[in-house]
mmCIF file of C-alpha atoms in Angstrom:
data_model
loop_
_atom_site.group_PDB
_atom_site.id
_atom_site.type_symbol
_atom_site.label_atom_id
_atom_site.label_comp_id
_atom_site.label_asym_id
_atom_site.label_seq_id
_atom_site.Cartn_x
_atom_site.Cartn_y
_atom_site.Cartn_z
ATOM 1 C CA UNK L 190 6.160 -141.102 0.548
ATOM 2 C CA UNK L 191 2.724 -140.103 2.448
ATOM 3 C CA UNK L 192 2.401 -140.169 6.151
ATOM 4 C CA UNK L 193 -0.180 -142.822 6.060
ATOM 5 C CA UNK L 194 2.423 -145.068 3.910
ATOM 6 C CA UNK L 195 5.190 -144.520 6.396
ATOM 7 C CA UNK L 196 2.700 -145.640 9.203
ATOM 8 C CA UNK L 197 1.813 -148.586 7.354
ATOM 9 C CA UNK L 198 5.417 -149.637 6.572
ATOM 10 C CA UNK L 199 6.342 -148.901 10.403
ATOM 11 C CA UNK L 200 3.519 -151.227 11.340
ATOM 12 C CA UNK L 201 4.212 -153.795 9.025
ATOM 13 C CA UNK L 202 7.692 -153.724 10.309
ATOM 14 C CA UNK L 203 6.772 -153.931 13.886
ATOM 15 C CA UNK L 204 4.619 -156.775 13.216
ATOM 16 C CA UNK L 205 7.186 -158.529 10.941
ATOM 17 C CA UNK L 206 4.638 -158.510 7.942
ATOM 18 C CA UNK L 207 5.332 -157.586 4.406
ATOM 19 C CA UNK L 208 4.096 -154.173 3.180
ATOM 20 C CA UNK L 209 2.278 -155.553 0.454
ATOM 21 C CA UNK L 210 0.397 -158.194 2.591
ATOM 22 C CA UNK L 211 -0.518 -155.730 5.265
ATOM 23 C CA UNK L 212 -1.908 -153.297 2.749
ATOM 24 C CA UNK L 213 -3.709 -155.833 1.003
ATOM 25 C CA UNK L 214 -5.295 -157.292 4.083
ATOM 26 C CA UNK L 215 -6.078 -153.696 5.436
ATOM 27 C CA UNK L 216 -7.948 -152.818 1.981
ATOM 28 C CA UNK L 217 -9.743 -156.081 2.320
ATOM 29 C CA UNK L 218 -10.897 -155.592 5.908
ATOM 30 C CA UNK L 219 -11.981 -152.022 5.067
ATOM 31 C CA UNK L 220 -14.039 -153.311 2.185
ATOM 32 C CA UNK L 221 -15.626 -156.024 4.066
ATOM 33 C CA UNK L 222 -16.537 -153.661 6.752
ATOM 34 C CA UNK L 223 -17.918 -151.207 4.342
ATOM 35 C CA UNK L 224 -19.897 -154.222 2.810
ATOM 36 C CA UNK L 225 -21.369 -155.214 6.287
ATOM 37 C CA UNK L 226 -22.661 -151.747 6.707
ATOM 38 C CA UNK L 227 -24.337 -151.608 3.435
ATOM 39 C CA UNK L 228 -25.919 -154.768 4.033
ATOM 40 C CA UNK L 229 -27.374 -153.606 7.092
ATOM 41 C CA UNK L 230 -28.765 -150.592 5.516
ATOM 42 C CA UNK L 231 -30.140 -152.748 2.398
ATOM 43 C CA UNK L 232 -31.902 -155.132 5.171
ATOM 44 C CA UNK L 233 -33.312 -152.125 7.018
ATOM 45 C CA UNK L 234 -35.143 -150.694 3.744
ATOM 46 C CA UNK L 235 -36.065 -154.235 2.876
ATOM 47 C CA UNK L 236 -37.662 -154.845 6.237
ATOM 48 C CA UNK L 237 -39.305 -151.447 6.444
ATOM 49 C CA UNK L 238 -41.363 -152.365 3.552
ATOM 50 C CA UNK L 239 -41.524 -156.064 4.249
ATOM 51 C CA UNK L 240 -40.147 -157.068 0.860
ATOM 52 C CA UNK L 241 -37.245 -159.218 -0.301
ATOM 53 C CA UNK L 242 -35.774 -157.192 -3.021
ATOM 54 C CA UNK L 243 -35.653 -153.801 -4.845
ATOM 55 C CA UNK L 244 -37.709 -155.269 -7.599
ATOM 56 C CA UNK L 245 -40.467 -156.278 -5.090
ATOM 57 C CA UNK L 246 -40.450 -152.960 -3.650
ATOM 58 C CA UNK L 247 -40.828 -151.327 -7.110
ATOM 59 C CA UNK L 248 -43.647 -153.644 -7.909
ATOM 60 C CA UNK L 249 -45.482 -152.753 -4.774
ATOM 61 C CA UNK L 250 -45.177 -148.991 -5.382
ATOM 62 C CA UNK L 251 -46.383 -149.614 -8.870
ATOM 63 C CA UNK L 252 -49.388 -151.564 -7.612
ATOM 64 C CA UNK L 253 -50.079 -148.909 -5.093
ATOM 65 C CA UNK L 254 -49.668 -151.423 -2.188
ATOM 66 C CA UNK L 255 -47.045 -149.141 -0.687
ATOM 67 C CA UNK L 256 -47.178 -145.370 -0.753
ATOM 68 C CA UNK L 257 -45.060 -143.608 -3.124
ATOM 69 C CA UNK L 258 -43.568 -141.209 -0.661
ATOM 70 C CA UNK L 259 -41.000 -141.917 0.888
ATOM 71 C CA UNK L 260 -40.901 -145.295 -0.925
ATOM 72 C CA UNK L 261 -39.636 -143.991 -4.095
ATOM 73 C CA UNK L 262 -36.664 -142.268 -2.230
ATOM 74 C CA UNK L 263 -36.008 -145.503 -0.501
ATOM 75 C CA UNK L 264 -36.145 -147.531 -3.602
ATOM 76 C CA UNK L 265 -33.609 -144.950 -5.406
ATOM 77 C CA UNK L 266 -31.238 -145.516 -2.182
ATOM 78 C CA UNK L 267 -31.952 -149.049 -2.240
ATOM 79 C CA UNK L 268 -30.656 -149.604 -5.912
ATOM 80 C CA UNK L 269 -27.792 -147.218 -5.176
ATOM 81 C CA UNK L 270 -26.728 -149.388 -2.122
ATOM 82 C CA UNK L 271 -27.245 -152.607 -4.327
ATOM 83 C CA UNK L 272 -24.912 -151.132 -7.073
ATOM 84 C CA UNK L 273 -22.321 -150.054 -4.421
ATOM 85 C CA UNK L 274 -22.419 -153.626 -2.889
ATOM 86 C CA UNK L 275 -21.738 -155.052 -6.276
ATOM 87 C CA UNK L 276 -18.703 -152.869 -6.615
ATOM 88 C CA UNK L 277 -17.393 -153.414 -3.311
ATOM 89 C CA UNK L 278 -17.741 -157.321 -3.747
ATOM 90 C CA UNK L 279 -15.774 -157.259 -7.093
ATOM 91 C CA UNK L 280 -13.039 -155.070 -5.392
ATOM 92 C CA UNK L 281 -12.905 -157.713 -2.678
ATOM 93 C CA UNK L 282 -12.556 -160.586 -5.178
ATOM 94 C CA UNK L 283 -9.842 -158.650 -7.055
ATOM 95 C CA UNK L 284 -7.929 -158.412 -3.661
ATOM 96 C CA UNK L 285 -8.344 -161.987 -2.838
#
C-alpha cells in the first residue's frame, strides 16, 4: 500500500466516508479543476485572435488575416488543449 493510499484511507476514516467514494470524488474534483484551467487557456488563445474556434483561427491564418507567427504555434497548442479537454471530459463522465 502506498503512502498516498494510506493517507486517503485515514482521511476517509476520519470523515466517515467510504474509501472508494472519497477516491472517486477526489479524482472527479481534480479532473474538473484541470478542465477549468484548460478552458481558461483555450479562451485566452481564442480571445487573443478574436475567434470562436480553432477552425476559425486556422481559416484566418490561411486567408492571411492573422500573421502566421506565432498564430501557428498557438493553433497547435489550441488543438492540443481541445483534445486534452475531450479526454478529461470523457474521464469525468466515466467517473460519474
